[in-house]
Coordinates of C-alpha atoms and ligand atoms in Angstrom, one line a residue:
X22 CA 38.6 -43.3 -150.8
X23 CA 38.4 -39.6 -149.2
X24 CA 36.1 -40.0 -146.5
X25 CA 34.3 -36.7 -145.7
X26 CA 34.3 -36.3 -141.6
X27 CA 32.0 -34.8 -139.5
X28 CA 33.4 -31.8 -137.4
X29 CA 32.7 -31.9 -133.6
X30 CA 34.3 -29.5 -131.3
X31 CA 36.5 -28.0 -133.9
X32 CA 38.0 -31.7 -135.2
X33 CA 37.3 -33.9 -137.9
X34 CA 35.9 -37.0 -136.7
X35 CA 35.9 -40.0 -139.2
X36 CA 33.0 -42.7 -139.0
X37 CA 33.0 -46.3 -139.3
X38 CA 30.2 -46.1 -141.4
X39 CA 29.8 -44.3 -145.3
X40 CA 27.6 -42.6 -148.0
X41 CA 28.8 -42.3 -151.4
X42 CA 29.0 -39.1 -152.8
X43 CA 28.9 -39.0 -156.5
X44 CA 30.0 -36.5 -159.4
X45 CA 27.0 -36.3 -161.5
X46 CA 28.4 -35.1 -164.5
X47 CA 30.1 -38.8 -164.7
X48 CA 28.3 -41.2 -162.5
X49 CA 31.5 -42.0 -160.9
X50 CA 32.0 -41.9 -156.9
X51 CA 34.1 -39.6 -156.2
X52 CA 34.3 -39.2 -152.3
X53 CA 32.6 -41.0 -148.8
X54 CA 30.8 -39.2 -146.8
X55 CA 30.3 -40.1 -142.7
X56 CA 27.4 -41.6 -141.7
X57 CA 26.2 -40.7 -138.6
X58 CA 23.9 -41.6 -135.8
X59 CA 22.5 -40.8 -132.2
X60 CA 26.2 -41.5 -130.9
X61 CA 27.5 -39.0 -133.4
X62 CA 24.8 -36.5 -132.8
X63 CA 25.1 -37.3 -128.8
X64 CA 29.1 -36.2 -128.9
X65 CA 28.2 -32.4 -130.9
X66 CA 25.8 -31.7 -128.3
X67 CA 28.4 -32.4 -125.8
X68 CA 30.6 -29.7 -127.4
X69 CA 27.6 -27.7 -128.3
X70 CA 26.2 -27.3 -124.8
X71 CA 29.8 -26.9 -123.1
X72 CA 31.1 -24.2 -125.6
X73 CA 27.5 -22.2 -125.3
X74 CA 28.0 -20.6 -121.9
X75 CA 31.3 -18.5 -122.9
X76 CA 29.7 -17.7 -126.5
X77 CA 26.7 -17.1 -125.5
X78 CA 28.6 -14.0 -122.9
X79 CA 30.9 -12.7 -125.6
X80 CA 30.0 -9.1 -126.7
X81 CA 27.9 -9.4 -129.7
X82 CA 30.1 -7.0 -131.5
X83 CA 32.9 -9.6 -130.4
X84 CA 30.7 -11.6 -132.0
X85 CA 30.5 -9.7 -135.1
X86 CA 34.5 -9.4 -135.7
X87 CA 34.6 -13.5 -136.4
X88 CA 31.3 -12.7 -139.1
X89 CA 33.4 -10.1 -140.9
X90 CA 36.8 -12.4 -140.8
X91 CA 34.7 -15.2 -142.3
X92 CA 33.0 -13.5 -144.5
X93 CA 37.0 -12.2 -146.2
X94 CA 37.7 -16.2 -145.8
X95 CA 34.9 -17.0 -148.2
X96 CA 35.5 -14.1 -150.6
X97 CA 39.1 -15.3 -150.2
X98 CA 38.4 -19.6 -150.6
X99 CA 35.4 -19.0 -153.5
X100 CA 37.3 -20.4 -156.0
X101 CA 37.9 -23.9 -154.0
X102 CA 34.2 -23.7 -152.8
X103 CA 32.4 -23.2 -156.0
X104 CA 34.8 -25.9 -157.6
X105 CA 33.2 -28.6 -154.6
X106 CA 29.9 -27.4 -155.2
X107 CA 29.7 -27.8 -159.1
X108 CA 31.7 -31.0 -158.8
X109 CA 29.3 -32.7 -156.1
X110 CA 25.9 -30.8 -157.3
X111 CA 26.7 -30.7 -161.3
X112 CA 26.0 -27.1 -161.2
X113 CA 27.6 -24.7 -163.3
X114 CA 30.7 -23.0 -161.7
X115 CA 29.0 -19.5 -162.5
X116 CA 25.7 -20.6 -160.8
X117 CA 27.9 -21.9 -157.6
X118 CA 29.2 -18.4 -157.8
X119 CA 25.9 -17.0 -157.4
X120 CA 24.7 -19.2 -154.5
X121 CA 27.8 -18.9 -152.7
X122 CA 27.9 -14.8 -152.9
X123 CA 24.1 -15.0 -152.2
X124 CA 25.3 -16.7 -148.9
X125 CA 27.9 -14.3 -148.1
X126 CA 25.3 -11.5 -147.8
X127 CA 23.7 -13.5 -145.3
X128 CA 26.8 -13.1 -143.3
X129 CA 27.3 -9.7 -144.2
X130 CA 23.6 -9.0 -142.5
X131 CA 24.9 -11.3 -139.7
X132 CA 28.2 -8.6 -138.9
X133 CA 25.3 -6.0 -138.1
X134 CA 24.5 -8.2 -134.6
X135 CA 24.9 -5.7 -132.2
X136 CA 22.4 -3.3 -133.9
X137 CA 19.8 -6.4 -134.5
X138 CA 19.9 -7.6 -130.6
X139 CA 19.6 -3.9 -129.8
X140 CA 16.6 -4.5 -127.0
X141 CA 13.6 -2.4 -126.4
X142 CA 13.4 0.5 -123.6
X143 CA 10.2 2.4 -121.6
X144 CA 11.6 5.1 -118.8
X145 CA 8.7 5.3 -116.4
X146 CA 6.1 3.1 -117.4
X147 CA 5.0 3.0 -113.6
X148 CA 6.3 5.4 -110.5
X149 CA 10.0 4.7 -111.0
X150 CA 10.0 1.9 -112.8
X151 CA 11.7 1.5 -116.3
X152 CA 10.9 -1.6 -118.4
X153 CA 13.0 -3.0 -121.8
X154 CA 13.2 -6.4 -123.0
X155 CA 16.3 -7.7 -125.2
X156 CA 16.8 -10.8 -126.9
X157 CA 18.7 -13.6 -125.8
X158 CA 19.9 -16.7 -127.3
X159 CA 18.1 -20.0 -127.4
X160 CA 21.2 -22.2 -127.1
X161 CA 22.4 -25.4 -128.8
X162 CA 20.2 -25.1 -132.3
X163 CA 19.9 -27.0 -135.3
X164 CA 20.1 -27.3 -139.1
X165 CA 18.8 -29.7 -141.6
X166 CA 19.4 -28.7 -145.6
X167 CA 18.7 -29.9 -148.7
X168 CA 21.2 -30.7 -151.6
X169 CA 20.3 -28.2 -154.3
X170 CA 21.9 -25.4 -152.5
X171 CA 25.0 -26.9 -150.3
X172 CA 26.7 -23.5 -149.5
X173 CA 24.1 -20.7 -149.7
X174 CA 21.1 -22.7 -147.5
X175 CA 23.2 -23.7 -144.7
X176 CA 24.5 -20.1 -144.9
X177 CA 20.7 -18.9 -144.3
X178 CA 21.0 -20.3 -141.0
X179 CA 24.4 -20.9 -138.9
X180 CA 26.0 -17.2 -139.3
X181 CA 22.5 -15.4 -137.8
X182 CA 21.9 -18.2 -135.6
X183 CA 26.0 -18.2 -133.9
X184 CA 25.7 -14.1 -134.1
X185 CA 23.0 -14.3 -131.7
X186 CA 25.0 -16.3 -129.3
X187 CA 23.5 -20.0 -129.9
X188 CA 25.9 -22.8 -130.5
X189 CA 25.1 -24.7 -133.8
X190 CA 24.6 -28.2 -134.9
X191 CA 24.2 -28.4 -139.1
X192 CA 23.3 -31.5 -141.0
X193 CA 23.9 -30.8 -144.8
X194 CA 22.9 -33.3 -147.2
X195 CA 24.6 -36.8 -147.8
X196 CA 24.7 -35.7 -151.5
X197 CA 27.0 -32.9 -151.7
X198 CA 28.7 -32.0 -148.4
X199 CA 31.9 -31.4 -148.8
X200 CA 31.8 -27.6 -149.1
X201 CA 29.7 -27.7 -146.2
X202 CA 32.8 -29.2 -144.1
X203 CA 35.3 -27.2 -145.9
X204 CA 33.2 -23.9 -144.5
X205 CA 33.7 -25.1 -141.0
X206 CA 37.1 -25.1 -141.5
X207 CA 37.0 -21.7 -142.2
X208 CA 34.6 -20.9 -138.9
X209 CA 37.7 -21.9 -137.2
X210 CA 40.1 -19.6 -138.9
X211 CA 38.0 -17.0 -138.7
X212 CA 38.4 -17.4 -134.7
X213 CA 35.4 -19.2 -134.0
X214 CA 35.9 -21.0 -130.4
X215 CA 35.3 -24.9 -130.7
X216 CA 32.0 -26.0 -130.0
X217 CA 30.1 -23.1 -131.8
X218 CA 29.9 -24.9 -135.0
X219 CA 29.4 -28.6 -135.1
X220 CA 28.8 -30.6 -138.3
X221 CA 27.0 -34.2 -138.0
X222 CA 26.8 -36.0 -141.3
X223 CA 24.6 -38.7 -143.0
X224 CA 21.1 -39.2 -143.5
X225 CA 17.9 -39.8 -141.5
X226 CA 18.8 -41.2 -138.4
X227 CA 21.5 -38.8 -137.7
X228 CA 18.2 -36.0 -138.9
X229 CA 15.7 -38.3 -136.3
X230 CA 18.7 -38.2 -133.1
X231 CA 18.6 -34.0 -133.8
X232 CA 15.1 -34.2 -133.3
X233 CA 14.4 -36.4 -130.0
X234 CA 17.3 -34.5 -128.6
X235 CA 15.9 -32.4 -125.8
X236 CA 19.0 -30.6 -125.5
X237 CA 18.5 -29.0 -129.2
X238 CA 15.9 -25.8 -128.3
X239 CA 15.2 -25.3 -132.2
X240 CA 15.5 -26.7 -135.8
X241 CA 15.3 -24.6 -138.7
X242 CA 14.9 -27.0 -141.5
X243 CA 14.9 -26.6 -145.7
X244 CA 14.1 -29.8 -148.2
X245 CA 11.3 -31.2 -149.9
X246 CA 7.8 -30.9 -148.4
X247 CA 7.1 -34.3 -147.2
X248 CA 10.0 -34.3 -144.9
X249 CA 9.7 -30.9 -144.0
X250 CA 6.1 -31.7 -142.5
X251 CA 7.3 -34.5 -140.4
X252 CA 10.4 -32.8 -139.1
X253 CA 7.6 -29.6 -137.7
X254 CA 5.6 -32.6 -136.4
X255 CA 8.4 -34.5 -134.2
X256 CA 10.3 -31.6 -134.0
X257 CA 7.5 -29.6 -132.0
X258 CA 6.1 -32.5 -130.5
X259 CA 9.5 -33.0 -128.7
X260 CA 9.0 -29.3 -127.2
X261 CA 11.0 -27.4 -130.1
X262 CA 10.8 -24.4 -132.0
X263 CA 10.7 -25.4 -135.8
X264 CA 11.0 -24.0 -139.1
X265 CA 10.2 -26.4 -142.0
X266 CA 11.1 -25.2 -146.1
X267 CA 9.4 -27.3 -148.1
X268 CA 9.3 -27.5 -151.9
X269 CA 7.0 -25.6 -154.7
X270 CA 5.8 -25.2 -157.5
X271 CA 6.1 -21.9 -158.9
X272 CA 4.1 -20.2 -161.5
X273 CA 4.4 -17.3 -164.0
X274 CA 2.1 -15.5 -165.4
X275 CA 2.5 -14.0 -168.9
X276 CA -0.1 -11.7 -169.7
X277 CA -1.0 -11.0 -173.5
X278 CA 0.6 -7.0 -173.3
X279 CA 4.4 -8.3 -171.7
X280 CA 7.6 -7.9 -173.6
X281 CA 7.3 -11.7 -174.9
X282 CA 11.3 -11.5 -175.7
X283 CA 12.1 -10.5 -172.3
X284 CA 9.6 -13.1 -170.8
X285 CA 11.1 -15.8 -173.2
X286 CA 14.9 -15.1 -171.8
X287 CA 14.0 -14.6 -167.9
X288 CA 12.3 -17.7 -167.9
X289 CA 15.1 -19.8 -169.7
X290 CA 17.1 -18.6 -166.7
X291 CA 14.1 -19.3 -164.2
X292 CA 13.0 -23.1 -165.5
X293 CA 16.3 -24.1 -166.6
X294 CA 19.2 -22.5 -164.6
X295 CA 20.6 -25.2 -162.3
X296 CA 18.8 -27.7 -164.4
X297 CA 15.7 -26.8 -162.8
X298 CA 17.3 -28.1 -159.3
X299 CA 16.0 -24.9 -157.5
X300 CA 12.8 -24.5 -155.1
X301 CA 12.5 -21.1 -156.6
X302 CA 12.4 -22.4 -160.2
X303 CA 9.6 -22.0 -162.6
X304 CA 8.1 -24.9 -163.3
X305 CA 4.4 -23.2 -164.7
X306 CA 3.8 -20.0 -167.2
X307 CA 0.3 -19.5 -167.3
X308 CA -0.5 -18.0 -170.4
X309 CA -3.4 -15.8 -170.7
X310 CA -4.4 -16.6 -173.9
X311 CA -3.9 -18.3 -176.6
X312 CA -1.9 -16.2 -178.6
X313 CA 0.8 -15.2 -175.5
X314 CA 1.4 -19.3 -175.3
X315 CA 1.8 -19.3 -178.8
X316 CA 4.4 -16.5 -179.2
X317 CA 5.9 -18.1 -175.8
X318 CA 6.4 -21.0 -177.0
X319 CA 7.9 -19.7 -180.0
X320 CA 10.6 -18.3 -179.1
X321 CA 11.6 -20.8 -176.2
X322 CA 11.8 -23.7 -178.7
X323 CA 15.1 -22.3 -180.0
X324 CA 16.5 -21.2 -177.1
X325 CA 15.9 -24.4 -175.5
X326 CA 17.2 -26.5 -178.6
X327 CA 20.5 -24.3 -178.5
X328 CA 21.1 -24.8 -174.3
X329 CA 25.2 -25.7 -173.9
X330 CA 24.7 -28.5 -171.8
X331 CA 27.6 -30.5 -170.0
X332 CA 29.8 -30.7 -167.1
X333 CA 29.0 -27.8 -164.4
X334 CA 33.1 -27.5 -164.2
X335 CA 33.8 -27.3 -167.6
X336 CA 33.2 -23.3 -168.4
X337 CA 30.2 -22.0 -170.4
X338 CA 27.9 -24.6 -170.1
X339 CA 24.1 -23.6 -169.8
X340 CA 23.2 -26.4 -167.8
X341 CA 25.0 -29.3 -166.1
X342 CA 23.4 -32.7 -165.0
X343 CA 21.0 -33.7 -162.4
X344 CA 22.2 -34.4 -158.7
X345 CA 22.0 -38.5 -158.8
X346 CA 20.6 -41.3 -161.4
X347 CA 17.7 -41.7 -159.2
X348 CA 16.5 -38.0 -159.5
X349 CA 17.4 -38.0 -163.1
X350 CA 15.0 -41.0 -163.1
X351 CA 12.2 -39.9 -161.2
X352 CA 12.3 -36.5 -163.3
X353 CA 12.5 -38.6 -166.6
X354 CA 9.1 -40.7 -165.2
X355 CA 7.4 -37.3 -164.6
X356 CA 8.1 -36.6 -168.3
X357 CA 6.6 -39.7 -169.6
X358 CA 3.8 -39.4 -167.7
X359 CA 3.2 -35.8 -169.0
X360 CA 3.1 -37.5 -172.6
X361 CA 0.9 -40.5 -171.3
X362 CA -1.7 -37.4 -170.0
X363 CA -1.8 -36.0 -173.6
X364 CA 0.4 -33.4 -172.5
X365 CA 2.3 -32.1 -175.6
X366 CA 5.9 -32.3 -175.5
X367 CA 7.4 -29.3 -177.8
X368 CA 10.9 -29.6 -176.2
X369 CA 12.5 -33.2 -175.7
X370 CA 15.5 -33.2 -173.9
X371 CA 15.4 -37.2 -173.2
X372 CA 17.7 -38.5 -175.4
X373 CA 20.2 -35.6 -174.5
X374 CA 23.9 -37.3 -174.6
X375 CA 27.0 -35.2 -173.9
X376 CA 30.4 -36.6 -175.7
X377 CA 32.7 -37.8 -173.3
X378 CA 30.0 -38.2 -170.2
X379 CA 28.1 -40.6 -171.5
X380 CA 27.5 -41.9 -167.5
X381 CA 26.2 -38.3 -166.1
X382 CA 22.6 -37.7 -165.2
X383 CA 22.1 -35.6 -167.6
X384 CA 18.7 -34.3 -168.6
X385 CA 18.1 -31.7 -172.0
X386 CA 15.3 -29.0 -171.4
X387 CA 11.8 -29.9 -171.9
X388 CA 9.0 -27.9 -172.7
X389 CA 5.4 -29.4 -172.2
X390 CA 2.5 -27.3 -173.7
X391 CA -1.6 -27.9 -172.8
X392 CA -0.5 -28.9 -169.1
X393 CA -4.1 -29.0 -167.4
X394 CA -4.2 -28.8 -163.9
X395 CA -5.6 -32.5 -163.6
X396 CA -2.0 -34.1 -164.4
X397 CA 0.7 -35.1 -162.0
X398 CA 3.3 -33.3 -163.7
X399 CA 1.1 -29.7 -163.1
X400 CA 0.6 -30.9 -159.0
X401 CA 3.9 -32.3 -158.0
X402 CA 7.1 -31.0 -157.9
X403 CA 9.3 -32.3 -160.5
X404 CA 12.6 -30.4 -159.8
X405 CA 14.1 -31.0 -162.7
X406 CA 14.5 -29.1 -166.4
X407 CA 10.9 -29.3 -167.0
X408 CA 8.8 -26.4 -168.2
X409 CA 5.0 -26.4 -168.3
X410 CA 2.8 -24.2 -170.0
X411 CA -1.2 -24.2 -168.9
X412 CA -3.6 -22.1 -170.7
X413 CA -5.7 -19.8 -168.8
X414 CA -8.8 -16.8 -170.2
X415 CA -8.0 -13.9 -167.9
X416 CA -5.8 -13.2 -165.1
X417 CA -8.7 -13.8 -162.0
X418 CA -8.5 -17.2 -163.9
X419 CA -4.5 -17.1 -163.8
X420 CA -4.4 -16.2 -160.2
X421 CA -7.3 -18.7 -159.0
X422 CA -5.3 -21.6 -160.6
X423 CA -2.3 -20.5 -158.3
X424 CA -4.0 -19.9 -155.0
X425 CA -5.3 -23.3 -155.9
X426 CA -2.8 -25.3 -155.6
X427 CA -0.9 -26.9 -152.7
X428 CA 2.3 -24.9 -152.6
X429 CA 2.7 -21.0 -151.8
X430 CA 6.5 -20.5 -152.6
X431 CA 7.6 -17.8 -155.2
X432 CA 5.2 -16.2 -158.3
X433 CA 5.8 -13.8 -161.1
X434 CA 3.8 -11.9 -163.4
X435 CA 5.0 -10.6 -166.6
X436 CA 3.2 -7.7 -168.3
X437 CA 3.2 -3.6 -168.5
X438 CA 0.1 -3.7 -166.8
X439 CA 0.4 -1.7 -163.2
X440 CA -3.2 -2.3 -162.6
X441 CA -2.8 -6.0 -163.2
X442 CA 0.7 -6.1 -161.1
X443 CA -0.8 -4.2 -158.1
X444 CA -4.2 -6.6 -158.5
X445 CA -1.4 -9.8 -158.5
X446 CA 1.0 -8.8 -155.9
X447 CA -2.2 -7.9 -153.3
X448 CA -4.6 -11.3 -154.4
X449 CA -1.9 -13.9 -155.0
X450 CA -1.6 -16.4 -152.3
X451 CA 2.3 -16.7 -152.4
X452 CA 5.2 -16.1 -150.3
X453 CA 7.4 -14.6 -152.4
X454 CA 6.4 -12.4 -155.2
X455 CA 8.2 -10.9 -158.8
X456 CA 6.3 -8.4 -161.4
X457 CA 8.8 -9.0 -164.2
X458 CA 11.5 -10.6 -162.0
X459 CA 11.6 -14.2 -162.4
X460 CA 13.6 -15.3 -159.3
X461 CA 11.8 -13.0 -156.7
X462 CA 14.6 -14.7 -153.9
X463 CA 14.4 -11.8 -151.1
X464 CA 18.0 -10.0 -150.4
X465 CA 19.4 -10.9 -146.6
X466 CA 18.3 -7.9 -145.0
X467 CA 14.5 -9.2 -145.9
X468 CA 13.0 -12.6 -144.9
X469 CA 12.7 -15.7 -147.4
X470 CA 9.7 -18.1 -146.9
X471 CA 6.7 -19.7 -148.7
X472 CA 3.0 -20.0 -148.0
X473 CA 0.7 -22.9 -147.6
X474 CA 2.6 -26.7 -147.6
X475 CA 6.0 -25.0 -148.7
X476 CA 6.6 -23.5 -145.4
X477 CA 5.9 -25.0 -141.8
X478 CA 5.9 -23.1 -138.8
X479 CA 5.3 -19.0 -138.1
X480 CA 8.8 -17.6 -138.9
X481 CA 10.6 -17.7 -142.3
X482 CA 14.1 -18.0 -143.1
X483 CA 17.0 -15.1 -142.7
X484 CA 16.9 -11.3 -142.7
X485 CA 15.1 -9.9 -139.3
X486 CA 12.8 -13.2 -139.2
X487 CA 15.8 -15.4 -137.8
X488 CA 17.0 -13.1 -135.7
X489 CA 13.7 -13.4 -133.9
X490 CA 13.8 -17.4 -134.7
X491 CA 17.2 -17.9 -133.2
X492 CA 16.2 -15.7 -129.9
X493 CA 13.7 -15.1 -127.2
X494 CA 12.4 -12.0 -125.5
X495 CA 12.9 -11.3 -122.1
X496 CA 10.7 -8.5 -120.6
X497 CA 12.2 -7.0 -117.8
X498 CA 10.7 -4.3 -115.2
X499 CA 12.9 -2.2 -112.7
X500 CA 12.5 -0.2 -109.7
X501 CA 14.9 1.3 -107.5
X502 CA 13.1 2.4 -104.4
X503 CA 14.7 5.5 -102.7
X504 CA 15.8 5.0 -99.0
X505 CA 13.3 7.2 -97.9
X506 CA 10.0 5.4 -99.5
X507 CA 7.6 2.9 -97.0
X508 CA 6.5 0.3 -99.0
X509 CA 3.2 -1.4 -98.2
X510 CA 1.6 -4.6 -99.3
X511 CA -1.0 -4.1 -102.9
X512 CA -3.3 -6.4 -103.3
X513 CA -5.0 -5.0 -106.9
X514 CA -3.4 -6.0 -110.3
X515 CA -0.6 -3.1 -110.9
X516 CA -1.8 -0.7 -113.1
Ligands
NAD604 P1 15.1 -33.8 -149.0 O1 13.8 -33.5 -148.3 O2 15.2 -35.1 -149.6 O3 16.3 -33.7 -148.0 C1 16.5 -32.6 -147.2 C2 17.3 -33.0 -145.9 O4 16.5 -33.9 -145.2 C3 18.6 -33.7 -146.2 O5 19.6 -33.2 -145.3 C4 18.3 -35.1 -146.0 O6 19.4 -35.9 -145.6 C5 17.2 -35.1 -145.0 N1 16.3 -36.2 -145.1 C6 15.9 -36.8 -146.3 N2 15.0 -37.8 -146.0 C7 14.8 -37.8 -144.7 C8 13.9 -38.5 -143.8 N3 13.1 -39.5 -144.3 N4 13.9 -38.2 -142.5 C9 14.7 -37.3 -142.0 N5 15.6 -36.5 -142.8 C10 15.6 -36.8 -144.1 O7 15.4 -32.6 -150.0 P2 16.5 -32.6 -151.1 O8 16.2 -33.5 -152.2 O9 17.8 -32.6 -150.5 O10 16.3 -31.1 -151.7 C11 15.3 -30.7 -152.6 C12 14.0 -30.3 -152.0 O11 14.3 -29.1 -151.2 C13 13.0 -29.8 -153.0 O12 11.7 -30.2 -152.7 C14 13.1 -28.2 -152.9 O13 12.0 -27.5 -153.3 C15 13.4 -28.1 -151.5 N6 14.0 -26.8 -151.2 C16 13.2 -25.8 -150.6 C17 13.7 -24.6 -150.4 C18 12.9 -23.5 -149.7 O14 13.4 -22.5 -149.3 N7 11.6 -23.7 -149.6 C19 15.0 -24.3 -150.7 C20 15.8 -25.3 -151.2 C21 15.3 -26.6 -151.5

């Protein structure tokens, strides 16, 4: 079987040990992927830390020429990419599309370098002294990302992070990481010296040996919120800067006044696009009142009864299936437990069988109404095609439920309100925030992060943020005394 390699130093490098990687959409194992450990981990930051010094001294606009040849690369490969991603992930080609071309804005943002690093200048500040501080790179960094987003998460991090002038170590997830490798591939086309790049597969001891390294200055990291909190805590403990992602649990609020049509359609997208497999999913519409849930409901039964669901390959399909039989498990458990809560199930996708795949991990839509805030299913993240509706009086009532709960990632509000939006948007405690846009996912040239337990550490993830992540600031001070000058010995603080 195809084993998928790590790439050190600009070579695949096979491992003795393997992962399966599975296609969803038929249970079958498809590919291996390497697993790797402290020995693995111990050889990239050999080519890391000897390929930095040169990289970290090219021009930034040098820099910049291998972002804009990748980015044609990708543009040029998409085809091959998205096919990888949908076949690993069970996505549907169109939604690999989007992720992908999502990630290639991040490189886009990344061929703009040279103005980014552009430092900071004071003529004068003192008798002939000038001051300016610039931004230099860190050095060997890291990455750590999730499966629901192989291409476009990774992409978040390794083209800012190498356009700064830091060599890169990524670890993509054991589930889906072929695309991951193949984009290395075309790092090194794109004229990228060996070294800058280096992939390390496998799970959590080749995750632990990036950690403990005390070679690796920083990890920027994006999963679920458990591991995100104990990668911050031994990451920083070991002297790193970290950035931890962690997962959500995003509401919408439909007020009684919104466009119930419009609501109803943007949130099909919302809670069931990728099968609900995104951290920016909605998984909560709060409805204020009774009669907004009602409508809601209403006209998502239909929709949700008529979703094409199949293989993410296959064209036209809604939905594909879930990433592994374990998560399609754990989301059917969450389900059950809804309807053991006296939850009420108004969309069943259970028993959901697609002709021809009868071994994929495929979940139908669900749609539970009366969710209270008390059940598991309206705390935890289920990340799956699962839809909750909860019942609130007003909009303060709306907006207290959300700043109640644990995680802070994205929010919308539906209604033609601009009172209510402006009160939402400036009392909401949420990273990331949409008045009638369900999928508030920032563009590259802003930042993307959550609040409270779905984001660890100070800085969030691309745009200007990881610029300033993926460098330091050096102040510097200058004076050039004239021949002529006697200097003496001060003994007060400068001022
Ligand atoms: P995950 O936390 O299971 O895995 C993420 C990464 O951590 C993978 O590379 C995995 O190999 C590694 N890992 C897993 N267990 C580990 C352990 N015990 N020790 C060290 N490393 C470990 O997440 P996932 O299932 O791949 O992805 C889904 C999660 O990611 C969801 O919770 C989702 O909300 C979250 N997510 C968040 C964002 C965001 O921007 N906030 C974006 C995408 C996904």
């Amino acid at each position: 079987m195809q084993q998928i390699t790590h790439w050190i130093n600009g070579e695949h490098l096979t491992a003795a040990r393997s992962l399966p990687v599975s296609n969803p959409s038929t249970g079958e194992t498809i590919r291996d992927v390497a697993d790797g450990d402290a020995d693995t981990v111990a050889q990239a930051i050999v080519a890391a830390e000897a390929a930095f010094p040169a990289w970290r001294d090219t021009p930034p606009a040098k820099r910049a020429q291998v972002m804009y040849r990748f980015k044609q690369l990708l543009e040029d490969n998409s085809e091959r990419l998205v096919q990888l991603i949908s076949e690993e992930h069970g996505k549907t080609l169109e939604d690999a599309m989007g992720e992908l071309k999502r990630g290639i804005e991040n490189v886009e943002y990344a061929c703009g370098v040279p103005e980014l690093l552009k430092g900071e200048y004071s003529h004068n500040t003192g008798p002939g002294i000038d001051a300016w501080s610039n931004f230099q790179p860190l050095g060997v960094v890291a990455g750590i990302t999730p499966f629901n987003f192989p291409a476009m998460v990774p992409l978040w991090m390794y083209p800012m992070a190498i356009a700064c002038g830091n060599t890169f170590i990524l670890k993509p997830s054991e589930k889906d990481p072929s695309s991951v490798l193949a984009v290395a591939e075309l790092l090194a086309e794109a004229g990228l010296p060996n070294g800058v790049i280096n992939v390390v597969q496998g799970g959590r001891a080749t995750v632990e040996a990036l950690l403990d390294a005390p070679a690796i200055k920083a990890v920027s990291f994006v999963g679920s919120t458990p591991i995100a909190e104990s990668i911050y805590a031994r990451g920083s403990a070991a002297g790193k800067r970290v950035q931890a992602l962690g997962g959500a649990k995003n509401h919408a609020i439909v007020l009684p006044d919104a466009d119930i049509d419009n609501a109803a359609n943007t949130l099909m997208g919302a809670a069931f696009g990728s099968a609900g497999e995104r951290c920016m999913a909605i998984s909560v519409a709060v409805c204020v009142g009774d009669d907004a849930a009602d409508r809601l409901i209403e006209a998502m039964q239909p929709k949700i009864a008529a979703l094409k669901i199949g293989p993410g390959t296959e064209k036209g399909m809604d939905m594909g299936a879930l990433v592994t039989a374990e998560h399609r498990d754990k989301v059917l458990g969450y389900i059950e437990d809804g309807v053991a809560a006296g939850a009420k199930l108004v969309a069943d996708g259970r028993d959901i069988s697609v002709p021809g795949h009868e071994n994929g991990f495929f979940v139908g839509g669900c749609l539970f109404d009366q969710v209270t805030p008390d059940m598991r299913i309206y705390q935890e993240e289920i990340f799956g095609p699962v839809l909750c509706v909860v019942r609130a009086d007003s909009l303060d009532d709306a907006i207290a439920l959300i700043n109640a709960h644990e995680y802070g990632n994205g929010t919308c509000l539906f209604t033609r309100d601009g009172e209510a939006a402006r009160r939402f948007a400036d009392q909401i405690e949420v990273g990331m925030v949409g008045i009638n846009v369900p999928l508030p996912v920032p563009v590259a040239y802003h930042s993307f992060g959550g609040w409270k337990r779905s984001l660890f550490g100070d800085l969030h993830a691309y745009g200007p943020d990881a610029v300033r992540f993926y460098t330091r600031r050096k102040a510097i001070s200058q004076r050039w005394p004239s021949s002529f000058e006697t200097s003496h010995a001060e003994f007060s603080f400068p001022s």
